[in-house]
Coordinates of C-alpha atoms and ligand atoms in Angstrom, one line a residue:
X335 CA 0.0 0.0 0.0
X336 CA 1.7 3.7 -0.8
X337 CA 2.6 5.4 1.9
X338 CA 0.9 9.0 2.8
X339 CA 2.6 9.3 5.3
X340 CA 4.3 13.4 4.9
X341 CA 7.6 14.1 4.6
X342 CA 8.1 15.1 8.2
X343 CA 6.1 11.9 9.9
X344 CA 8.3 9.7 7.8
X345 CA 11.4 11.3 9.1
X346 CA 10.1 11.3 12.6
X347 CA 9.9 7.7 11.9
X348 CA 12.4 5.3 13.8
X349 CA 14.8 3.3 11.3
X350 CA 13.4 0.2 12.8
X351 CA 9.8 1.0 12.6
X352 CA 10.4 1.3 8.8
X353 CA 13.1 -1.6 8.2
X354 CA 11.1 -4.1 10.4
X355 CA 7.6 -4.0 8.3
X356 CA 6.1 -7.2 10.1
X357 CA 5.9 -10.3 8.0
X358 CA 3.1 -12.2 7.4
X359 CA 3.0 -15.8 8.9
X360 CA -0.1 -17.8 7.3
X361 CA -2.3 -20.1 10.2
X362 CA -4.1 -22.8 9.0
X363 CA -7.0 -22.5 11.6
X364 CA -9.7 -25.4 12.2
X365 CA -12.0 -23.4 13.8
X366 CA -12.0 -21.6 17.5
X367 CA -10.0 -20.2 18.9
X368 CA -8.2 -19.0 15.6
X369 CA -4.7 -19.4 17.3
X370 CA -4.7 -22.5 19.2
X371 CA -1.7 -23.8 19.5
X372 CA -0.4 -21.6 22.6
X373 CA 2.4 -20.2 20.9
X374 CA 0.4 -17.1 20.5
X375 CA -2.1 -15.9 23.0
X376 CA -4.4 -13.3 21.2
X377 CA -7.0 -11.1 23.2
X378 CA -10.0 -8.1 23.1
X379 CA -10.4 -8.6 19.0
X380 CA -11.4 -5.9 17.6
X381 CA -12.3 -6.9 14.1
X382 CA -12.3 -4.5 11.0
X383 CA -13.3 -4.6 6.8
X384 CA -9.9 -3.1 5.2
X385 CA -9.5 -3.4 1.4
X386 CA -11.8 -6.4 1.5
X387 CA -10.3 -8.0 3.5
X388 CA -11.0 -8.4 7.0
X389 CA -8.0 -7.7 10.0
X390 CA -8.7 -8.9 13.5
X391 CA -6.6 -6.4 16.3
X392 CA -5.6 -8.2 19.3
X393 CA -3.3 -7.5 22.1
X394 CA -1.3 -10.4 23.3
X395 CA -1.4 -12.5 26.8
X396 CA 1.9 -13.3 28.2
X397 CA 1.7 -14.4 31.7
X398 CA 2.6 -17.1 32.9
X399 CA 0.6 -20.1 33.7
X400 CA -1.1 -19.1 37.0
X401 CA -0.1 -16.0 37.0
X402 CA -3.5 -13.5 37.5
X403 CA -2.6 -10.3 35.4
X404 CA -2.9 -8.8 32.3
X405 CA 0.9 -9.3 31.0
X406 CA 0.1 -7.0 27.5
X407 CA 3.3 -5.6 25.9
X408 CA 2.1 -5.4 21.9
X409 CA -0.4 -5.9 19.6
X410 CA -1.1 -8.3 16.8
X411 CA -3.1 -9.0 13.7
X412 CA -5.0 -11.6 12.1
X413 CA -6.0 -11.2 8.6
X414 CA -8.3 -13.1 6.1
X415 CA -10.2 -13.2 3.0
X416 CA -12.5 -15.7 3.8
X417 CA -13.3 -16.6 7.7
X418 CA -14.5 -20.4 6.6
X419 CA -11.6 -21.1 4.7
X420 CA -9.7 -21.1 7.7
X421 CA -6.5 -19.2 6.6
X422 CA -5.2 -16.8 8.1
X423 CA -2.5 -14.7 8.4
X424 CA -0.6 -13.8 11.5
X425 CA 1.1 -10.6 12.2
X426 CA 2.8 -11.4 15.4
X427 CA 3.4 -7.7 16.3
X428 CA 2.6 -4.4 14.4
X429 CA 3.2 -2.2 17.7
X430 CA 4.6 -2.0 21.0
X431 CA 3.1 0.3 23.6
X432 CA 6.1 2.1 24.4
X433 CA 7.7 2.3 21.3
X434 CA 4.4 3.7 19.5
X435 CA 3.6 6.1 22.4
X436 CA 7.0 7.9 24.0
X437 CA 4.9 8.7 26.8
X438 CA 3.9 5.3 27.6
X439 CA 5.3 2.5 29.9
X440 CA 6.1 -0.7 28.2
X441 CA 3.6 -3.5 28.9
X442 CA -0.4 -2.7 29.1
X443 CA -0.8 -2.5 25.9
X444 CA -4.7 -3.2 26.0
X445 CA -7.6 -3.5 24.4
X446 CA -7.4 -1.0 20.9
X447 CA -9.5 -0.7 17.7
X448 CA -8.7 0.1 14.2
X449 CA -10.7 2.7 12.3
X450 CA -11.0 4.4 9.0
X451 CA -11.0 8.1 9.5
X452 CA -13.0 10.1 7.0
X453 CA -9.6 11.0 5.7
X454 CA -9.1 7.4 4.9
X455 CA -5.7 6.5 6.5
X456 CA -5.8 4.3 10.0
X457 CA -6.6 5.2 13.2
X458 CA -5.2 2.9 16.2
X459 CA -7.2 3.7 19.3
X460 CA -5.0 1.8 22.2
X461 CA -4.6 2.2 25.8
X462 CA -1.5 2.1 27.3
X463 CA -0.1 3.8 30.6
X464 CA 1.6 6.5 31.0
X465 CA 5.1 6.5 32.4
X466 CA 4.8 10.3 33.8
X467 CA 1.8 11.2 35.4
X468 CA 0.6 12.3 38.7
X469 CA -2.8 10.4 38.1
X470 CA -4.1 7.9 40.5
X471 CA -5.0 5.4 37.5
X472 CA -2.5 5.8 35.1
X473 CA -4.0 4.3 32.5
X474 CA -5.2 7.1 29.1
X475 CA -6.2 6.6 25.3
X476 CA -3.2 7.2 23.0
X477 CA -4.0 7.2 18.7
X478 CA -1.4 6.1 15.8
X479 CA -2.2 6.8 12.6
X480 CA -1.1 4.7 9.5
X481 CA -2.2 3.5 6.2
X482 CA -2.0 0.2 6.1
X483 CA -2.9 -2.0 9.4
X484 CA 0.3 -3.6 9.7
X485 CA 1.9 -0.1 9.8
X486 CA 3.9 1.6 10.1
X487 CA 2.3 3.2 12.8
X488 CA 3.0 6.4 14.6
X489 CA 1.9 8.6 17.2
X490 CA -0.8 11.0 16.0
X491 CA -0.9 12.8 19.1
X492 CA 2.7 12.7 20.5
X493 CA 1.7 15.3 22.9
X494 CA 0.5 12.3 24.7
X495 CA -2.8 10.8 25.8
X496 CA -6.3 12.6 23.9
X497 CA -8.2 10.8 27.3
X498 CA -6.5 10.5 30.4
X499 CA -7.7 11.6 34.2
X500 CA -6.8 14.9 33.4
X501 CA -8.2 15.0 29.8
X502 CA -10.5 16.1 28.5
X503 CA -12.3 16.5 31.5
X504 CA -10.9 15.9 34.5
X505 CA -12.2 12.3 35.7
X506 CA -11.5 9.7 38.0
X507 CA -12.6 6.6 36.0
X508 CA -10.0 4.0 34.3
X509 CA -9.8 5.1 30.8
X510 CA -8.8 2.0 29.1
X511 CA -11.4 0.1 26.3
X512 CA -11.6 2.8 23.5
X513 CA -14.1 1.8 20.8
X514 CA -15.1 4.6 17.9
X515 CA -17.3 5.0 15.1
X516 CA -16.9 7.2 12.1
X517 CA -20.6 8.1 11.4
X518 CA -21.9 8.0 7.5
X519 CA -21.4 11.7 7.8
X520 CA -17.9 12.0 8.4
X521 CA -18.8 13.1 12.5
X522 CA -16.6 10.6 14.8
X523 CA -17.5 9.5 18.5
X524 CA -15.6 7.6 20.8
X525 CA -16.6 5.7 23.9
X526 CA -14.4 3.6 26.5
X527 CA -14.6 2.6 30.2
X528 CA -14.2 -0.1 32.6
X529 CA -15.7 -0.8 36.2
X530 CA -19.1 0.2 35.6
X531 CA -18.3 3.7 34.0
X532 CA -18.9 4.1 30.6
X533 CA -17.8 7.5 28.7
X534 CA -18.7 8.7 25.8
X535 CA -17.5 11.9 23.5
X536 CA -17.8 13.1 20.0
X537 CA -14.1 13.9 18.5
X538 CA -13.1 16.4 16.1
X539 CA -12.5 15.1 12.4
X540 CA -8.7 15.1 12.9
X541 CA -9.9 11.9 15.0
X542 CA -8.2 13.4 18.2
X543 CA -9.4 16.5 18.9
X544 CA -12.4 15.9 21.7
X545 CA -15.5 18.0 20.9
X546 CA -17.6 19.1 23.8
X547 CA -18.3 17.6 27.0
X548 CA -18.2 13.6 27.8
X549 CA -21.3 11.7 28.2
X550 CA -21.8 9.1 31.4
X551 CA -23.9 6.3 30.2
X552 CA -25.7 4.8 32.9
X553 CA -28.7 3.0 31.7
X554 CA -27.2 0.1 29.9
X555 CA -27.6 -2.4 32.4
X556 CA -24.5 -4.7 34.2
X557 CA -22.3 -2.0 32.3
X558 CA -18.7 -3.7 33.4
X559 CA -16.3 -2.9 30.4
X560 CA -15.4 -3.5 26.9
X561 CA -18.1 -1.3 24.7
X562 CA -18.0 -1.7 21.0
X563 CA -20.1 1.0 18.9
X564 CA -21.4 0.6 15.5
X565 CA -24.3 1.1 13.0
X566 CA -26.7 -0.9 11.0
X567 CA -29.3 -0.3 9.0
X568 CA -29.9 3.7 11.0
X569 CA -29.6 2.1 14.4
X570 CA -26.3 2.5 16.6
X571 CA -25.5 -0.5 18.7
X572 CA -23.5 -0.6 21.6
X573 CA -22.0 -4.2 22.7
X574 CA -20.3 -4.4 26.4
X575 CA -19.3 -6.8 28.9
X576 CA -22.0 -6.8 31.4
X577 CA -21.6 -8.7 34.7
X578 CA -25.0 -8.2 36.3
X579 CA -25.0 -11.8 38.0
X580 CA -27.1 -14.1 39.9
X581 CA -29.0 -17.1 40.0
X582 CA -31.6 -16.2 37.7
X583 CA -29.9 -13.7 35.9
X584 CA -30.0 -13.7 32.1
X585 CA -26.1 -12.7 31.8
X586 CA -23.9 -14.4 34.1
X587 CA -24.2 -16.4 37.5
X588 CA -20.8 -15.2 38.2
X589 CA -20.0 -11.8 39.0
X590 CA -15.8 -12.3 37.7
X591 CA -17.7 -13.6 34.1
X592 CA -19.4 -11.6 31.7
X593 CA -21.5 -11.9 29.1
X594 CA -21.4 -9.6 25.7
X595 CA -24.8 -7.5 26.6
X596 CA -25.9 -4.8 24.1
X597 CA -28.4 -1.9 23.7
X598 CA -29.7 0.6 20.6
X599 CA -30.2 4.0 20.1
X600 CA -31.0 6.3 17.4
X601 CA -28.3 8.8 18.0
X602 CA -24.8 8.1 18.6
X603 CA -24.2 9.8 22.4
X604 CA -27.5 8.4 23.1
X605 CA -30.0 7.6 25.3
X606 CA -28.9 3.7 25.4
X607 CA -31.5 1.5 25.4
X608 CA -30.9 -1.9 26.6
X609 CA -32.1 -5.0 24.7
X610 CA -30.6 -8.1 25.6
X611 CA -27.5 -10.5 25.6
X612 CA -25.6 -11.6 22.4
X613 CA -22.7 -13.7 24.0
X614 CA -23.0 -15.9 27.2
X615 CA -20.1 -16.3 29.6
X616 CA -16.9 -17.8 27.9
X617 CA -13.8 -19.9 29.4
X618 CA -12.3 -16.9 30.5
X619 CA -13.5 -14.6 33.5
X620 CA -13.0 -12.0 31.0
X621 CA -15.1 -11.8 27.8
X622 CA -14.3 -8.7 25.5
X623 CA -15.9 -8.6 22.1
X624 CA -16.4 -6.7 18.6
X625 CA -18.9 -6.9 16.2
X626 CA -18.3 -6.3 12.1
X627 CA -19.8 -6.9 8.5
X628 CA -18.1 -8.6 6.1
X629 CA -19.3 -9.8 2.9
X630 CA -22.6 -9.4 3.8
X631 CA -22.5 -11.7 6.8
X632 CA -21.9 -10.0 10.3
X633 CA -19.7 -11.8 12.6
X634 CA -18.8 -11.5 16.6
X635 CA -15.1 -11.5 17.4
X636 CA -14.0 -12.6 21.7
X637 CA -11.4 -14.3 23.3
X638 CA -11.6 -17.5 25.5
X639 CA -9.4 -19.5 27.7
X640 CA -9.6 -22.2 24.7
X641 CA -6.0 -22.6 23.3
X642 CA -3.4 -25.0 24.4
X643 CA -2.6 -23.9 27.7
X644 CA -5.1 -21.1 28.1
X645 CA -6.2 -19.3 30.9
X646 CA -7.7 -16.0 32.2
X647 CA -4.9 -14.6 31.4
X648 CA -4.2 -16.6 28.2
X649 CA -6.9 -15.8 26.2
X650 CA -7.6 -16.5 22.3
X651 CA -9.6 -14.8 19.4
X652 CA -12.6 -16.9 18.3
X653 CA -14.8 -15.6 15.9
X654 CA -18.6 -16.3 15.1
X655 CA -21.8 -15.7 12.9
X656 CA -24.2 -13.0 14.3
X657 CA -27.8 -14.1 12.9
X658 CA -29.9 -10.7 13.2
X659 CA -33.8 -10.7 13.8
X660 CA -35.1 -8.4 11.5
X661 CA -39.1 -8.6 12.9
X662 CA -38.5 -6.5 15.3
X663 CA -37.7 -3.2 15.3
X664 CA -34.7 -2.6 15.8
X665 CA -33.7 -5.5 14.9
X666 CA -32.4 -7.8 17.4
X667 CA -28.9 -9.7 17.3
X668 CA -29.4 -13.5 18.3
X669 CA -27.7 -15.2 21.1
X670 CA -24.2 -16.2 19.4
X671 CA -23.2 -20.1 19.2
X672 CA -20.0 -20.2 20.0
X673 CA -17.6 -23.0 18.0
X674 CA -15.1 -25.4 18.4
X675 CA -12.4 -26.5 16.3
X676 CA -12.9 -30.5 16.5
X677 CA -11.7 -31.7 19.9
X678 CA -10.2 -35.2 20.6
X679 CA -12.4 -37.6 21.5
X680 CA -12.5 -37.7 25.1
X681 CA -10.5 -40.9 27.0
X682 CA -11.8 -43.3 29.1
X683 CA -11.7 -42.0 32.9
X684 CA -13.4 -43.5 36.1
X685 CA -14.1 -40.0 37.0
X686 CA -18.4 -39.4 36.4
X687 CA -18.5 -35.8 38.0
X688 CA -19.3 -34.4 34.6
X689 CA -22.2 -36.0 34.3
X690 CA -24.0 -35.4 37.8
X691 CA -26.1 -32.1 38.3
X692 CA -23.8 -30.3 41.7
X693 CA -25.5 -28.7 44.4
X694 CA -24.8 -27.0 47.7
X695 CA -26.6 -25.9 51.1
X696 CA -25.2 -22.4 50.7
X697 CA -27.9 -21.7 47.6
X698 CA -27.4 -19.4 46.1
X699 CA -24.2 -18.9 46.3
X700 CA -21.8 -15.9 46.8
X701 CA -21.7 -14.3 43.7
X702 CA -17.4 -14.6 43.5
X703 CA -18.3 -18.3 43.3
X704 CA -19.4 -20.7 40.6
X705 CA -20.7 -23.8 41.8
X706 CA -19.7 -25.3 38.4
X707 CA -16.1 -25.0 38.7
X708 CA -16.8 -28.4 41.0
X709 CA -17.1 -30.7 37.6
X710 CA -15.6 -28.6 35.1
X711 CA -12.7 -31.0 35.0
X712 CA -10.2 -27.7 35.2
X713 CA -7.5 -27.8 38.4
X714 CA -5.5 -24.3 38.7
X715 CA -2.0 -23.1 40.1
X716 CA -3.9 -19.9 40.9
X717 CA -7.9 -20.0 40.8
X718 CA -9.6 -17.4 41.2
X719 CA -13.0 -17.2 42.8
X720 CA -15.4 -18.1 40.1
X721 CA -13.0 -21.3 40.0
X722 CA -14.3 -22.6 43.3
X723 CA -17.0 -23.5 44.7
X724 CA -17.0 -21.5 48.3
X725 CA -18.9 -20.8 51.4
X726 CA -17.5 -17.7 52.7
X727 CA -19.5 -15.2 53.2
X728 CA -18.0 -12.8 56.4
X729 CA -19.9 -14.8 58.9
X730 CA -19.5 -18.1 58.0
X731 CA -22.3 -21.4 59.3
X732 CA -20.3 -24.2 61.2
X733 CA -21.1 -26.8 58.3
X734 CA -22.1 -26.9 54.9
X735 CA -22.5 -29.5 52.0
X736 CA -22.3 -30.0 48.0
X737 CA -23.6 -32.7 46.5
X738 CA -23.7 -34.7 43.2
X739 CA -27.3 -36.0 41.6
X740 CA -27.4 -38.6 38.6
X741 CA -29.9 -38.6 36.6
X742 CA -29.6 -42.3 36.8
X743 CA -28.4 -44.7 39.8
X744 CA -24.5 -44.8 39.5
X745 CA -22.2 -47.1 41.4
X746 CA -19.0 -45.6 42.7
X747 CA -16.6 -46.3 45.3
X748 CA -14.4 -43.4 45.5
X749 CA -13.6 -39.5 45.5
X750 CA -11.2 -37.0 45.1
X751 CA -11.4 -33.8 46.0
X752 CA -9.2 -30.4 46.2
X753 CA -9.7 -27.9 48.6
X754 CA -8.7 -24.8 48.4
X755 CA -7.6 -22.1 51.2
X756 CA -6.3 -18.7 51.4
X757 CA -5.7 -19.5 55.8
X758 CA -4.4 -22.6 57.5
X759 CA -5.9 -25.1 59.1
X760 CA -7.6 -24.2 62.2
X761 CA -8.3 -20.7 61.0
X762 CA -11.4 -19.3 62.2
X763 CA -11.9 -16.7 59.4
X764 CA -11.1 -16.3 55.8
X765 CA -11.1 -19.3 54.1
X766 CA -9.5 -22.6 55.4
X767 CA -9.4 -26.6 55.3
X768 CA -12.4 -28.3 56.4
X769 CA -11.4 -28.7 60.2
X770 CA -13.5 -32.6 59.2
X771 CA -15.4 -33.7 56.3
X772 CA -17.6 -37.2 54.8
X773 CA -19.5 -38.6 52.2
X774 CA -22.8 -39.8 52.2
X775 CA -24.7 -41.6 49.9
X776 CA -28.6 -41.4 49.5
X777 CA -30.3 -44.6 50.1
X778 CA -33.8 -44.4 51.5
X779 CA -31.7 -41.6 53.4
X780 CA -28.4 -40.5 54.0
X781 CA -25.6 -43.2 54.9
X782 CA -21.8 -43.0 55.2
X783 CA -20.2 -44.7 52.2
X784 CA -19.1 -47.6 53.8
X785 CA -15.4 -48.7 54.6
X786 CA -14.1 -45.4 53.8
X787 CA -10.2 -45.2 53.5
X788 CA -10.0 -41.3 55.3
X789 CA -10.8 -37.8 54.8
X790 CA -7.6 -36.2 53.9
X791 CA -7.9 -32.3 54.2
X792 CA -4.5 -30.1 52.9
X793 CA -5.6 -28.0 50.1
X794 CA -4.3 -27.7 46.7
X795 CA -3.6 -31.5 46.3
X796 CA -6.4 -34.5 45.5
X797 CA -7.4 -35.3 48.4
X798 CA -8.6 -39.6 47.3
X799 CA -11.2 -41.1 49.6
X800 CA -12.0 -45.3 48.6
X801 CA -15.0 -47.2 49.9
X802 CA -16.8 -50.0 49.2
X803 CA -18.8 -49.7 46.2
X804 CA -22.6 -48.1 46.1
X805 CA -25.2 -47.5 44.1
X806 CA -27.2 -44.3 43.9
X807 CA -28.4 -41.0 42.0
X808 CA -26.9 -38.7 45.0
X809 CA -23.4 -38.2 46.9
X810 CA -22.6 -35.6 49.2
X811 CA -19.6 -34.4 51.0
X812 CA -20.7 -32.4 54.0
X813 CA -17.4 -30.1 55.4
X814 CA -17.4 -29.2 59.5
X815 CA -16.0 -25.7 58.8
X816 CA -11.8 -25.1 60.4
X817 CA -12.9 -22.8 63.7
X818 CA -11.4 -20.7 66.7
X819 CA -13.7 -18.7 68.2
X820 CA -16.2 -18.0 64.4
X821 CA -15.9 -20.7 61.3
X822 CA -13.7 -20.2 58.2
X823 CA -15.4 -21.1 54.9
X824 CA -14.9 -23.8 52.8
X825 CA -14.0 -23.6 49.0
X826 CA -14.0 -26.7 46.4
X827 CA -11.6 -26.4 43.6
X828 CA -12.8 -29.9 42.0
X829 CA -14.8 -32.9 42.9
X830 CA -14.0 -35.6 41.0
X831 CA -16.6 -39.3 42.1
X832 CA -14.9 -42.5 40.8
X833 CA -16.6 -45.4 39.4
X834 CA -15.1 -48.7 39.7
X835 CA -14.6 -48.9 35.8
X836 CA -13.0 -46.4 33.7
X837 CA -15.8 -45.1 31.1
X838 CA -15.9 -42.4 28.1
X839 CA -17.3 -39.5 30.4
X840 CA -21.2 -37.9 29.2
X841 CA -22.0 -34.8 29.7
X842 CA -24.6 -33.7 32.4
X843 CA -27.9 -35.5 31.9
X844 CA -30.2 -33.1 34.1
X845 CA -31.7 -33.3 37.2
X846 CA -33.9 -36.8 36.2
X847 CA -36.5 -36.8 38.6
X848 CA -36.5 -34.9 41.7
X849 CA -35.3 -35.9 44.4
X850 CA -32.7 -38.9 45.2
X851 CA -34.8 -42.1 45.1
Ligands
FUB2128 O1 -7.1 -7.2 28.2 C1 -7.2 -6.4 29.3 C2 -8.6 -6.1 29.7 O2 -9.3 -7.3 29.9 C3 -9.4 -5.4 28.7 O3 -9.1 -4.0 28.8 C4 -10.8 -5.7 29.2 O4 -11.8 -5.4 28.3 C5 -10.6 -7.2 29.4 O5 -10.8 -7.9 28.3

């Protein structure tokens, strides 16, 4: 692509930022995530139509396993012609926070979108952090400007930041997640937040410029981060990762997950109205998305925890079909199915957790916690809450139970279970080991399982329990909570209930009938 860059930008340029035009790597990809291998982890896609082709942005993950925080030091690209033909290509970095942005600190390179400015050359929206700044919250809104997506790319505002907590308006929020839209009339608005606090602000046409004063959203429901704006058909859209959890909740049970919630409006500062969910909860506690048209088919970009050795803090562009509902006015966006590449089939195990409906007396359940994480067959260095099932709550009962129901009679004869702790044993607050704990199977009532080989306690390792084989549709383990003076909670990593033969695992079945007989 030529270069329009002028004369004095291209001499600002450094050498390397010239010489080192990123190659091109081409991905086979069988399906979701697109890079799966866990060489490269890709995250917060933000997908874009560029010479007909279409480019997915994406920072990179690169903690460590089991380590909780956003390690972000550059973005990347993905780029194809036709999403179902599975190839790709891979632009392992186009940018580096603090290369790009003088002012910035290396590392937290975050969430950033591409755009088209009316002007037609590239606009890279990206948070970063700022090295100098008195700023509680460090983190602002920097723009590069370029004319092709894989760069060069330079600073368009090397004065620093266009949003930070002291611009343009002083403001106290974390001003990270930029998303814009260049409207069909040239006029550009850009949005971002995090934390509940959504911003929004219409932009001179030199793309950095703000124009007037911000706008606080506040009536798009479970707000917590991540909006993406755009048009179709007359009607703006605004997608968002919304954590409004609970039981019964339509978005997440979980208040660490999100689901990808959205809302119209006719204008593009607003009102927001809210009309439903697109995405439900993915692997990852995070779920960050972007929406785009290509071809004529729309398509959702997110991340999960999917890829070889994924994590929270691993995460992996997977992109989907948006079907749109076109009845209503305006029209609706279905709820997304996400896909899988094929999976190996899945070996033998003894283990038939997966396919028992768990339950526990603390219902419902702290909102941190996720009563799933019990069968999800994952076991983590590091978990965080919503990988536990827990029972701490400030003012903790002196015993409480999960429990396992078949939808069939099963026979098992054993369990292992991990708990997990954040204070010793004999702790009477926070979270600690069980200070005693047993199983019981349900058998016109509830029985010890007989001939049971002990009830180890240290956390963080299986802890096996054998006993004689029985036969029934419930198990529980019921915990007398680690005391001195008030009770610790309890928290579950994973449950795993052995049956004496090693089986293909199914997934749940449901509940079957109520009940345990
Ligand atoms: O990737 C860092 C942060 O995680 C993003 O800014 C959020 O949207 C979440 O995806």
């Amino acid at each position: 692509m030529k270069h329009l860059l002028s004369g004095a930008a291209l001499a600002a340029l450094p050498f390397a930022a010239l010489a080192d035009t990123p190659k091109g790597e081409p991905i086979h990809s069988t399906g979701n995530p697109i890079l799966a291998d866990g060489r490269y982890y890709s995250t917060d896609p933000a997908p874009v139509v560029i010479d007909g082709k279409l480019w997915i942005l994406a920072g990179r993950d690169a903690a460590p396993p089991d380590v909780n925080d956003f390690v972000m030091g550059e973005w990347q690209l993905l780029e194809t012609a036709d999403p179902a033909s599975g190839k790709w290509t891979h632009y392992p970095t186009i940018a580096t926070s603090n290369q790009l942005f003088k002012w910035a600190e290396p590392n937290r390179a975050y969430a950033a979108q591409i755009v088209k400015g009316a002007d037609k050359r590239l606009y890279m929206y990206a948070p970063v952090m700022e090295a100098d700044s008195p700023a509680k919250d460090r983190f602002s809104i920097g723009v590069a400007v370029a004319d092709s997506p894989t760069g060069p790319w330079v600073d368009a505002h090397p004065a620093g930041p266009i949003v930070s907590q002291r611009t343009p308006v002083p403001n106290e929020i974390q001003n990270i997640d930029p998303t814009v839209l260049v409207d069909d009339d040239g006029r550009v608005f850009l949005y971002w937040g995090t934390f509940g606090q959504l911003r929004g602000i219409e932009l001179e046409r030199d793309m950095v410029t703000p124009k007037g004063k911000p706008v606080s959203v506040t009536t798009l429901p479970g707000f917590f981060e991540a909006p993406w704006l755009m048009k179709r058909k007359g009607v703006y859209y605004m997608l968002y990762a919304g954590n409004r959890a609970g039981p019964t909740s339509e978005c997440t049970p979980a208040v660490y997950y999100a689901c990808i919630a959205y809302g119209t409006a006719t204008s593009p500062l607003g009102p927001w109205t809210y009309r439903g969910v697109v995405l439900k909860p993915v692997s990852s506690t995070t779920s960050h998305s972007g929406a785009v048209e290509f071809k004529g088919q729309w398509y959702l970009a997110y991340h999960t925890a999917d890829a070889a050795g994924g994590g929270h803090f691993r995460r992996s562009v997977a992109l989907d079909r948006i079907e749109w509902d076109d009845s209503v006015s305006p029209a609706r966006m279905r709820v997304v199915t996400p896909t899988r590449s094929p999976q190996p089939a899945p070996k033998p195990t003894r283990n038939i957790a997966a396919a028992a409906v768990p339950s526990a007396s603390n219902e419902p359940i702290p909102l941190q916690y996720w009563i799933r994480a019990l069968n999800d067959g994952k076991v983590r260095g590091a978990p965080l809450p919503p990988d536990l099932w827990g029972s701490w709550t400030g003012n903790n009962p002196p015993q409480q139970w999960i429990e396992y129901r078949w939808a069939k009679p099963v026979t098992v004869n054993g369990s292992r279970i991990m708990f997990w702790g954040d204070q010793p044993a004999g702790s009477g607050v926070g979270v600690a080991p069980p200070a005693r704990w047993r199983l019981e199977y349900w058998h016109k009532g509830w029985k010890p399982v007989p001939k049971a080989s002990g009830y180890g306690t240290a956390p963080n390792v299986f802890q096996e329990t054998r006993f004689a084989p029985v036969t029934t549709r419930c198990l529980r383990a019921t915990f007398d909570a680690s005391h001195a003076g008030s009770y610790a909670g309890v928290a579950v990593q994973e449950w795993e209930v052995l049956a004496p033969v090693a089986r293909v695992p199914v997934p749940a079945q449901g509940g079957g009938k109520a009940g345990c007989d």
